[in-house]
Coordinates of C-alpha atoms in Angstrom, one line a residue:
M1 CA 26.9 -7.7 8.3
I2 CA 24.8 -10.8 8.8
Y3 CA 26.1 -14.1 7.6
L4 CA 23.7 -16.8 6.4
D5 CA 24.4 -20.5 7.0
G6 CA 20.8 -21.8 7.0
N7 CA 20.9 -22.6 10.7
S8 CA 21.5 -19.6 12.9
L9 CA 19.4 -16.7 11.6
T10 CA 17.4 -15.0 14.3
L11 CA 14.2 -13.0 14.2
E12 CA 16.0 -9.9 15.4
E13 CA 18.5 -10.3 12.4
V14 CA 15.6 -10.6 10.0
I15 CA 14.2 -7.4 11.3
R16 CA 17.6 -5.7 11.0
V17 CA 17.8 -6.7 7.3
A18 CA 14.2 -5.9 6.5
C19 CA 13.7 -2.7 8.4
E20 CA 17.2 -1.3 8.9
G21 CA 18.8 -2.3 5.7
E22 CA 21.7 -4.3 7.2
A23 CA 23.9 -6.1 4.6
V24 CA 23.8 -9.8 4.2
E25 CA 26.4 -12.4 2.9
L26 CA 26.7 -16.1 2.8
S27 CA 28.9 -17.7 5.4
P28 CA 31.7 -20.0 4.3
E29 CA 29.6 -22.9 5.6
G30 CA 26.6 -21.7 3.6
K31 CA 28.7 -21.5 0.4
E32 CA 30.0 -25.0 0.9
Q33 CA 26.5 -26.4 1.5
I34 CA 25.2 -24.7 -1.7
L35 CA 28.1 -26.0 -3.8
A36 CA 27.7 -29.6 -2.5
S37 CA 24.0 -29.6 -3.1
R38 CA 24.4 -28.2 -6.6
K39 CA 26.9 -30.9 -7.5
I40 CA 24.2 -33.5 -6.9
V41 CA 21.7 -31.6 -9.1
D42 CA 24.2 -31.4 -11.9
G43 CA 24.6 -35.1 -11.7
I44 CA 20.8 -35.6 -11.9
L45 CA 20.6 -33.3 -14.9
E46 CA 22.9 -35.6 -16.8
E47 CA 20.7 -38.6 -16.1
E48 CA 17.6 -39.6 -18.0
K49 CA 15.4 -40.4 -15.0
P50 CA 12.4 -38.4 -13.8
V51 CA 13.0 -36.2 -10.8
Y52 CA 10.2 -33.8 -9.8
G53 CA 10.9 -30.2 -10.9
V54 CA 14.3 -31.1 -12.3
S55 CA 13.4 -33.4 -15.2
T56 CA 9.6 -33.3 -15.0
G57 CA 6.9 -30.6 -15.1
F58 CA 5.2 -29.2 -12.0
G59 CA 2.1 -29.9 -10.1
D60 CA -0.2 -32.1 -12.2
F61 CA 2.4 -31.9 -15.0
S62 CA 4.8 -34.0 -12.8
K63 CA 4.0 -36.9 -15.1
V64 CA 5.5 -35.1 -18.1
F65 CA 9.3 -35.9 -18.6
I66 CA 11.3 -32.9 -19.8
K67 CA 14.3 -33.4 -22.2
K68 CA 17.7 -32.1 -21.3
E69 CA 17.7 -29.3 -23.8
E70 CA 14.4 -27.9 -22.5
R71 CA 15.2 -27.9 -18.8
S72 CA 16.5 -24.4 -18.5
K73 CA 13.4 -23.1 -20.4
L74 CA 11.3 -25.1 -18.0
Q75 CA 12.7 -23.1 -15.1
R76 CA 12.2 -19.7 -16.8
N77 CA 8.7 -20.7 -17.8
L78 CA 7.9 -21.7 -14.3
I79 CA 8.6 -18.2 -13.0
L80 CA 6.8 -16.4 -15.8
S81 CA 3.7 -18.6 -15.6
H82 CA 3.5 -18.5 -11.8
A83 CA 3.9 -14.7 -11.4
T84 CA 0.2 -14.1 -11.3
G85 CA -0.3 -12.1 -8.1
V86 CA -2.9 -9.4 -7.7
G87 CA -3.5 -6.5 -5.3
T88 CA -1.4 -3.7 -3.9
P89 CA 2.3 -4.4 -3.4
L90 CA 3.6 -5.9 -0.2
D91 CA 5.4 -3.5 2.0
Q92 CA 9.1 -3.3 1.0
E93 CA 10.2 -4.4 4.5
V94 CA 8.1 -7.6 4.0
V95 CA 9.7 -8.2 0.6
R96 CA 13.2 -7.7 2.1
A97 CA 12.4 -10.1 4.9
A98 CA 11.2 -12.7 2.3
M99 CA 14.5 -12.3 0.3
V100 CA 16.8 -12.9 3.3
L101 CA 14.6 -15.8 4.4
R102 CA 14.8 -17.4 1.0
A103 CA 18.5 -17.0 0.8
N104 CA 19.0 -18.4 4.2
S105 CA 16.9 -21.5 3.3
L106 CA 18.9 -22.0 0.2
A107 CA 22.2 -21.7 2.2
K108 CA 21.2 -24.8 4.2
G109 CA 22.2 -26.9 1.2
Y110 CA 19.1 -29.0 0.4
S111 CA 17.8 -27.1 -2.7
G112 CA 20.4 -27.6 -5.4
I113 CA 20.7 -24.0 -6.5
R114 CA 23.9 -22.5 -8.0
L115 CA 26.0 -20.2 -5.8
A116 CA 25.9 -17.4 -8.4
T117 CA 22.1 -17.4 -8.3
V118 CA 21.9 -17.0 -4.5
N119 CA 24.5 -14.3 -4.7
L120 CA 22.4 -12.4 -7.2
L121 CA 19.5 -12.6 -4.8
L122 CA 21.7 -11.2 -2.0
E123 CA 23.0 -8.4 -4.4
L124 CA 19.4 -7.3 -4.9
L125 CA 19.0 -7.2 -1.2
N126 CA 22.2 -5.3 -0.5
Q127 CA 21.8 -2.9 -3.4
K128 CA 18.2 -2.0 -2.2
I129 CA 16.5 -3.4 -5.3
T130 CA 13.1 -4.5 -3.9
P131 CA 10.9 -6.5 -6.2
V132 CA 7.3 -5.4 -6.5
I133 CA 5.2 -8.3 -5.2
P134 CA 1.4 -8.2 -5.2
C135 CA 0.0 -9.0 -1.8
K136 CA -2.6 -11.5 -2.9
G137 CA -2.4 -14.8 -4.8
S138 CA -0.9 -17.5 -2.5
V139 CA -2.9 -20.4 -1.0
G140 CA 0.0 -21.2 1.2
A141 CA 0.9 -24.7 -0.1
S142 CA 3.4 -25.7 -2.7
G143 CA 4.9 -22.7 -1.0
D144 CA 4.1 -19.0 -1.8
L145 CA 4.4 -19.7 -5.5
A146 CA 2.8 -16.6 -7.0
P147 CA 4.4 -13.9 -4.8
L148 CA 7.9 -15.5 -4.8
S149 CA 7.7 -15.7 -8.6
H150 CA 7.3 -12.0 -8.6
M151 CA 10.5 -11.8 -6.5
V152 CA 12.4 -14.0 -9.0
L153 CA 11.1 -12.1 -12.1
V154 CA 13.4 -9.2 -11.2
M155 CA 16.4 -11.6 -11.1
L156 CA 15.5 -12.5 -14.7
G157 CA 15.3 -8.9 -15.8
E158 CA 11.5 -9.0 -15.8
G159 CA 8.8 -7.7 -13.5
E160 CA 9.2 -4.5 -11.5
A161 CA 11.2 -3.3 -8.6
F162 CA 11.5 -0.3 -6.2
V163 CA 14.9 1.4 -6.5
D164 CA 15.7 4.7 -4.8
G165 CA 12.1 5.4 -4.2
K166 CA 11.0 4.7 -7.8
R167 CA 9.0 1.8 -9.3
I168 CA 10.8 0.8 -12.4
P169 CA 11.0 -2.3 -14.7
G170 CA 13.2 -5.1 -13.4
K171 CA 15.7 -4.9 -16.3
E172 CA 16.2 -1.2 -15.6
A173 CA 16.6 -1.9 -11.8
L174 CA 19.4 -4.4 -12.4
A175 CA 21.1 -2.1 -14.9
A176 CA 20.9 0.8 -12.5
K177 CA 23.1 -1.2 -10.0
G178 CA 25.4 -2.7 -12.6
L179 CA 23.8 -6.2 -12.4
S180 CA 22.9 -8.7 -15.1
P181 CA 19.9 -11.0 -15.3
V182 CA 20.4 -14.7 -14.4
V183 CA 19.7 -17.6 -16.8
L184 CA 18.2 -20.2 -14.6
S185 CA 19.5 -23.8 -14.7
G186 CA 17.8 -27.0 -13.8
K187 CA 15.9 -27.0 -10.5
E188 CA 16.7 -23.3 -9.8
G189 CA 13.3 -21.8 -10.5
L190 CA 11.6 -24.3 -8.2
A191 CA 14.3 -23.8 -5.5
L192 CA 13.5 -20.1 -5.5
I193 CA 9.7 -20.2 -5.3
N194 CA 8.8 -23.4 -3.5
G195 CA 8.7 -22.2 0.1
T196 CA 6.9 -20.4 2.8
Q197 CA 9.0 -17.3 2.8
I198 CA 6.2 -14.7 2.1
M199 CA 3.9 -15.8 4.9
T200 CA 6.9 -16.2 7.2
A201 CA 8.2 -12.7 6.2
V202 CA 4.8 -11.1 6.9
G203 CA 4.8 -13.1 10.2
C204 CA 8.3 -11.8 11.1
I205 CA 7.2 -8.2 10.6
A206 CA 3.9 -8.8 12.5
W207 CA 6.0 -10.3 15.3
K208 CA 8.1 -7.1 15.6
E209 CA 4.9 -5.1 15.7
A210 CA 3.1 -7.4 18.1
V211 CA 6.0 -7.2 20.7
N212 CA 5.7 -3.4 20.7
L213 CA 1.8 -3.7 20.8
M214 CA 1.9 -5.9 23.9
K215 CA 4.0 -3.4 25.8
A216 CA 1.9 -0.5 24.6
A217 CA -1.3 -2.3 25.7
D218 CA 0.1 -2.7 29.2
I219 CA 0.9 1.0 29.3
A220 CA -2.6 1.9 28.1
A221 CA -4.2 -0.4 30.7
A222 CA -2.0 1.1 33.4
L223 CA -3.1 4.6 32.4
S224 CA -6.8 3.6 32.5
L225 CA -6.2 2.0 35.9
E226 CA -5.0 5.4 37.1
G227 CA -7.7 7.4 35.4
L228 CA -10.5 5.1 36.8
K229 CA -8.9 5.1 40.3
G230 CA -8.5 1.3 40.1
T231 CA -6.7 -0.8 42.7
R232 CA -3.4 -2.5 42.4
A233 CA -4.7 -5.4 44.6
A234 CA -5.5 -7.5 41.5
F235 CA -1.9 -7.3 40.5
D236 CA -0.6 -8.9 43.7
R237 CA 2.2 -11.2 42.5
R238 CA 0.8 -14.0 44.6
I239 CA -2.3 -14.2 42.4
S240 CA -0.2 -14.9 39.3
L241 CA 2.2 -17.2 41.1
V242 CA -0.6 -19.7 41.8
R243 CA -1.5 -19.7 38.1
P244 CA 2.0 -19.3 36.7
Y245 CA 1.6 -18.6 33.1
P246 CA 4.7 -16.5 32.0
G247 CA 2.5 -14.1 30.1
Q248 CA 0.3 -13.4 33.1
L249 CA 3.4 -13.0 35.4
A250 CA 4.9 -10.6 32.8
T251 CA 1.8 -8.5 32.7
T252 CA 1.5 -8.3 36.4
E253 CA 5.1 -7.2 36.7
N254 CA 4.6 -4.5 34.0
I255 CA 1.5 -3.0 35.6
L256 CA 3.2 -2.9 39.0
K257 CA 6.3 -1.2 37.5
L258 CA 4.2 1.3 35.5
T259 CA 2.1 2.4 38.5
E260 CA 4.8 2.4 41.1
D261 CA 4.6 5.3 43.5
S262 CA 1.3 6.4 42.1
A263 CA -0.3 9.2 44.2
I264 CA -3.6 8.6 42.5
I265 CA -3.8 4.9 43.5
A266 CA -2.5 5.7 47.0
S267 CA -5.2 8.3 47.4
H268 CA -8.0 5.7 47.5
K269 CA -6.3 2.8 49.0
Y270 CA -8.9 2.5 51.8
C271 CA -12.0 3.4 49.7
H272 CA -15.3 1.4 49.8
K273 CA -14.7 -0.3 46.4
V274 CA -13.9 -4.0 46.9
Q275 CA -12.8 -4.8 43.3
D276 CA -12.7 -3.4 39.8
A277 CA -14.4 -4.5 36.6
Y278 CA -12.9 -7.3 34.6
S279 CA -11.4 -5.0 32.0
L280 CA -9.1 -3.7 34.8
R281 CA -8.9 -6.6 37.2
C282 CA -8.3 -9.3 34.6
V283 CA -5.6 -7.4 32.6
P284 CA -2.9 -9.9 33.7
Q285 CA -5.1 -12.8 32.6
V286 CA -6.2 -11.4 29.3
H287 CA -3.1 -9.6 28.2
G288 CA -1.0 -12.5 29.6
A289 CA -2.9 -15.0 27.4
S290 CA -2.2 -12.9 24.3
K291 CA 1.5 -12.9 25.3
E292 CA 1.3 -16.7 25.5
A293 CA 0.0 -16.8 21.9
L294 CA 2.8 -14.5 20.8
A295 CA 5.3 -16.8 22.5
Q296 CA 4.0 -19.7 20.5
A297 CA 4.2 -17.7 17.3
T298 CA 7.8 -16.8 18.2
R299 CA 8.8 -20.4 18.7
T300 CA 7.3 -21.4 15.3
L301 CA 8.9 -18.5 13.4
N302 CA 12.3 -19.3 14.9
I303 CA 12.0 -22.8 13.5
E304 CA 10.6 -21.7 10.1
I305 CA 13.3 -19.0 9.4
N306 CA 15.9 -21.7 9.5
A307 CA 13.9 -24.4 7.8
V308 CA 14.1 -25.8 4.3
T309 CA 10.7 -25.6 2.6
D310 CA 11.7 -26.6 -0.9
N311 CA 10.6 -29.7 -2.9
P312 CA 12.2 -32.0 -3.8
L313 CA 14.9 -31.9 -1.2
I314 CA 18.5 -32.8 -2.3
M315 CA 20.0 -35.0 0.4
P316 CA 23.7 -34.2 0.7
D317 CA 24.6 -37.4 2.5
T318 CA 23.1 -39.8 -0.1
G319 CA 22.6 -37.7 -3.2
E320 CA 18.9 -38.5 -3.3
A321 CA 16.2 -36.1 -4.5
I322 CA 13.2 -36.8 -2.2
S323 CA 9.8 -35.3 -2.8
G324 CA 7.9 -34.3 0.3
G325 CA 5.7 -31.6 1.7
N326 CA 7.8 -29.1 3.6
F327 CA 6.4 -26.3 1.5
H328 CA 3.0 -26.6 3.2
G329 CA 2.3 -23.6 5.3
Q330 CA 0.2 -25.2 8.0
P331 CA 2.6 -24.4 10.9
I332 CA 2.6 -20.7 10.1
A333 CA -1.1 -20.6 9.2
L334 CA -2.2 -22.0 12.5
V335 CA 0.0 -19.7 14.6
M336 CA -0.9 -16.6 12.6
D337 CA -4.6 -17.4 13.1
Y338 CA -3.9 -17.9 16.8
L339 CA -2.0 -14.5 16.9
K340 CA -4.9 -12.8 15.1
L341 CA -7.3 -13.8 17.9
A342 CA -4.7 -12.9 20.6
I343 CA -4.2 -9.4 19.2
A344 CA -8.0 -8.9 18.6
E345 CA -8.6 -9.6 22.3
I346 CA -6.2 -6.9 23.2
G347 CA -8.4 -4.5 21.3
N348 CA -11.6 -6.0 22.8
I349 CA -10.6 -5.4 26.4
S350 CA -9.1 -2.0 25.5
E351 CA -12.4 -0.7 24.0
R352 CA -14.1 -1.8 27.2
R353 CA -11.7 0.3 29.3
T354 CA -12.3 3.3 27.0
N355 CA -16.1 2.9 27.5
R356 CA -15.7 2.9 31.3
L357 CA -13.6 6.1 31.1
L358 CA -16.3 7.9 29.1
D359 CA -19.3 6.7 31.0
M360 CA -19.8 9.0 34.0
H361 CA -21.8 6.3 35.8
L362 CA -18.8 4.0 35.8
S363 CA -15.9 6.4 36.0
N364 CA -16.7 9.1 38.5
L365 CA -15.3 11.4 35.8
P366 CA -17.1 14.1 33.7
A367 CA -19.4 12.6 31.1
F368 CA -17.4 11.8 27.9
L369 CA -14.4 13.5 29.6
T370 CA -15.6 17.0 28.8
A371 CA -16.0 19.9 31.2
F372 CA -18.8 21.3 29.1
P373 CA -21.3 18.4 28.5
G374 CA -24.1 19.1 26.1
V375 CA -22.5 21.9 24.2
D376 CA -19.4 19.7 23.8
S377 CA -19.3 16.0 23.0
G378 CA -15.8 15.5 24.3
L379 CA -14.4 12.0 23.4
M380 CA -17.8 10.5 22.9
I381 CA -17.4 9.4 19.3
T382 CA -13.9 8.0 19.8
Q383 CA -15.5 5.1 21.5
Y384 CA -17.7 4.6 18.5
V385 CA -14.6 4.3 16.4
A386 CA -13.0 1.8 18.8
A387 CA -16.2 -0.2 18.7
S388 CA -16.3 -0.3 14.9
L389 CA -12.6 -1.5 14.8
V390 CA -13.1 -4.3 17.3
S391 CA -16.2 -5.3 15.4
E392 CA -14.3 -5.4 12.2
N393 CA -11.6 -7.5 13.8
K394 CA -14.3 -10.1 14.8
V395 CA -14.7 -10.7 11.1
L396 CA -11.0 -10.7 10.3
V397 CA -10.2 -13.1 13.1
H398 CA -12.1 -16.0 11.4
P399 CA -9.3 -18.6 10.9
A400 CA -8.0 -18.5 7.3
S401 CA -6.5 -22.0 7.9
A402 CA -10.0 -23.5 8.4
D403 CA -10.4 -23.2 4.6
S404 CA -8.9 -25.2 1.9
I405 CA -9.5 -25.2 -1.9
P406 CA -7.9 -27.8 -4.1
T407 CA -5.5 -26.6 -6.8
S408 CA -3.5 -28.1 -9.7
A409 CA -6.2 -30.5 -10.8
N410 CA -6.5 -31.9 -7.3
Q411 CA -2.8 -32.8 -7.1
E412 CA -2.6 -30.1 -4.4
D413 CA -5.8 -31.0 -2.6
H414 CA -5.2 -29.4 0.8
V415 CA -3.7 -26.0 1.2
S416 CA -3.0 -23.8 4.3
M417 CA -4.1 -20.3 3.4
G418 CA -1.2 -19.2 5.7
T419 CA -0.3 -16.1 3.7
I420 CA -3.9 -14.8 4.1
A421 CA -3.7 -15.4 7.9
A422 CA -0.4 -13.6 8.1
R423 CA -1.7 -10.6 6.2
Q424 CA -4.8 -10.5 8.4
V425 CA -2.6 -10.4 11.5
R426 CA -1.2 -7.0 10.4
E427 CA -4.6 -5.7 9.5
I428 CA -6.0 -6.6 12.9
L429 CA -2.9 -5.3 14.6
D430 CA -3.2 -1.9 12.9
N431 CA -6.9 -1.7 14.0
V432 CA -5.9 -2.5 17.6
V433 CA -3.2 0.2 17.6
N434 CA -5.9 2.7 16.8
V435 CA -8.1 1.2 19.6
L436 CA -5.2 1.6 22.0
A437 CA -4.5 5.2 20.8
I438 CA -8.1 6.0 21.7
E439 CA -7.8 4.4 25.1
I440 CA -4.6 6.3 25.8
M441 CA -6.2 9.6 24.8
A442 CA -9.2 9.0 27.1
A443 CA -7.0 7.8 30.0
A444 CA -4.8 10.8 29.7
Q445 CA -7.9 13.1 29.7
G446 CA -9.2 11.3 32.8
I447 CA -5.9 11.7 34.6
D448 CA -6.0 15.4 33.9
F449 CA -9.2 15.6 35.9
L450 CA -7.5 14.1 38.9
K451 CA -4.9 16.8 39.3
P452 CA -3.0 17.6 41.5
L453 CA -2.7 13.9 42.1
L454 CA 0.0 12.3 39.9
P455 CA 0.1 8.8 38.4
G456 CA 3.0 6.3 38.9
K457 CA 6.5 6.2 37.7
G458 CA 5.8 4.8 34.2
T459 CA 2.3 6.2 33.8
V460 CA 3.4 9.7 34.5
A461 CA 6.1 9.3 31.8
A462 CA 3.4 8.1 29.4
H463 CA 1.0 10.9 30.3
K464 CA 3.7 13.5 29.8
A465 CA 4.6 12.0 26.4
V466 CA 1.0 12.1 25.3
R467 CA 0.6 15.7 26.4
A468 CA 3.7 16.7 24.5
I469 CA 1.8 15.6 21.4
L470 CA -1.8 16.6 22.3
P471 CA -3.0 19.2 24.7
H472 CA -5.8 18.6 27.2
L473 CA -9.2 18.7 25.5
E474 CA -10.7 21.9 26.8
K475 CA -13.2 22.3 24.0
D476 CA -14.4 20.1 21.1
R477 CA -11.9 20.0 18.3
F478 CA -11.0 17.9 15.2
L479 CA -9.9 14.6 16.7
S480 CA -9.1 12.3 13.8
P481 CA -5.6 13.7 13.3
E482 CA -5.0 13.3 17.0
I483 CA -5.9 9.6 17.0
K484 CA -3.5 9.2 14.1
A485 CA -0.8 11.1 16.0
I486 CA -1.0 8.7 18.9
H487 CA -1.3 5.7 16.5
D488 CA 1.9 6.8 14.9
F489 CA 3.6 7.4 18.3
I490 CA 2.8 3.8 19.3
V491 CA 3.8 2.3 16.0
S492 CA 7.2 4.1 16.0
G493 CA 8.0 2.5 19.4
Q494 CA 8.6 5.9 21.0
L495 CA 5.9 5.5 23.6
V496 CA 7.4 2.2 24.8
E497 CA 10.9 3.7 24.6
I498 CA 10.0 6.7 26.7
V499 CA 8.3 4.7 29.3
E500 CA 11.0 2.0 29.5
A501 CA 13.5 4.8 30.1
E502 CA 11.8 5.3 33.4
T503 CA 10.7 1.8 34.4
G504 CA 13.3 -0.4 32.8
S505 CA 12.3 -3.0 30.2
L506 CA 8.7 -4.2 30.1
K507 CA 8.2 -7.9 29.7
V508 CA 6.5 -9.7 26.9

């Protein structure tokens, strides 16, 4: 059970709720904070003064004063009118992450929502009622208004949800679990949708995937170093200690661990080759810089998951309702764009290593890693695929946050596009997993040609794991399913798990 107080949620806990279905409950502190905040809003509702989103309309309609008897209708209409998303549904794990993030923000006690309303949101989460949220439609300022509105629709008995593997109407979803729709009171609709929880949720899932990717990339590079008979000289710790970026040091340590006791590397210790190409020699610098970007994203996400991104904020110490701009997604937008570039670079350097493995003039291995060149093409076209993916990533990596389109009659005249950036991270990431899968296939094939010499402690474990899934490529065969098999093996975390069982934890 994870307890929410608005202050202490961790990324690991978000992942446990989103991906493993761990139950969630408000802590005693969280309940007290919500009750205190709501008491202030109840007082505001009794007054006849304009407070944004409580007794006024929204966006450019903030100039319109709303009478007491229409304020509940105002909140319901807000959800109905703002649920305008389009596109395929977000992954259910992303939606679950968004739900726990929104509840945690509300638990901090600055949003003025009722305790019963937050409890219903948590009931949806714990009862595995997952709202259907279209993936597109947020500009990332004023919060993720459209997608979060789709989340709240189900709480109203509207919209759609996934329950027990079926997509059904929201009203049926609630009834199936013995729950009743909520009737929103003043401020509640705005409290539920004015925030950055969708872009942050996508970012949290991308963070989990990126941590695994960074480790898998080091494994792939180590396999290629073995297959290409590269040297460990470039991974001398002293090199990284005089340029002491933590990411570079981590990568150096990983490659040394992975290739420890390598008979392949020992076999050519005194060869004529002075140094390797950049794609091998500069792995600590390139992979390490990407790890630095991931570290920055981690810092930002850790702040955002315990932040209040509502508007207006209800100040518990003074009872004020203050309008501000915490809903603006710029902090997430910028780090997601940074992470896009960092992950794309992992793919760029991986494809170059694959190219070297396949080029007989660079590898001293059979052309395209086939024993029967001409009749067989070997792994020739896998490099074409990797090239197409890294090229596609060069388009996707364009910063979404560089764009802004005014909305709400220019009241909201600068927006972050953070949700677009976050979604693109995962698209780029999946492309790079495929690029790494191709490199790993090629490196494993190259290592086969070096028998009876064996690779190092970690690389031999990786090689065996790959060969347990795919046999050596003796003759040409259908390779697309094999790329997918290694892709899935990486995504599942099993590759990293098997290797770490031999080497100990790899660093990120």
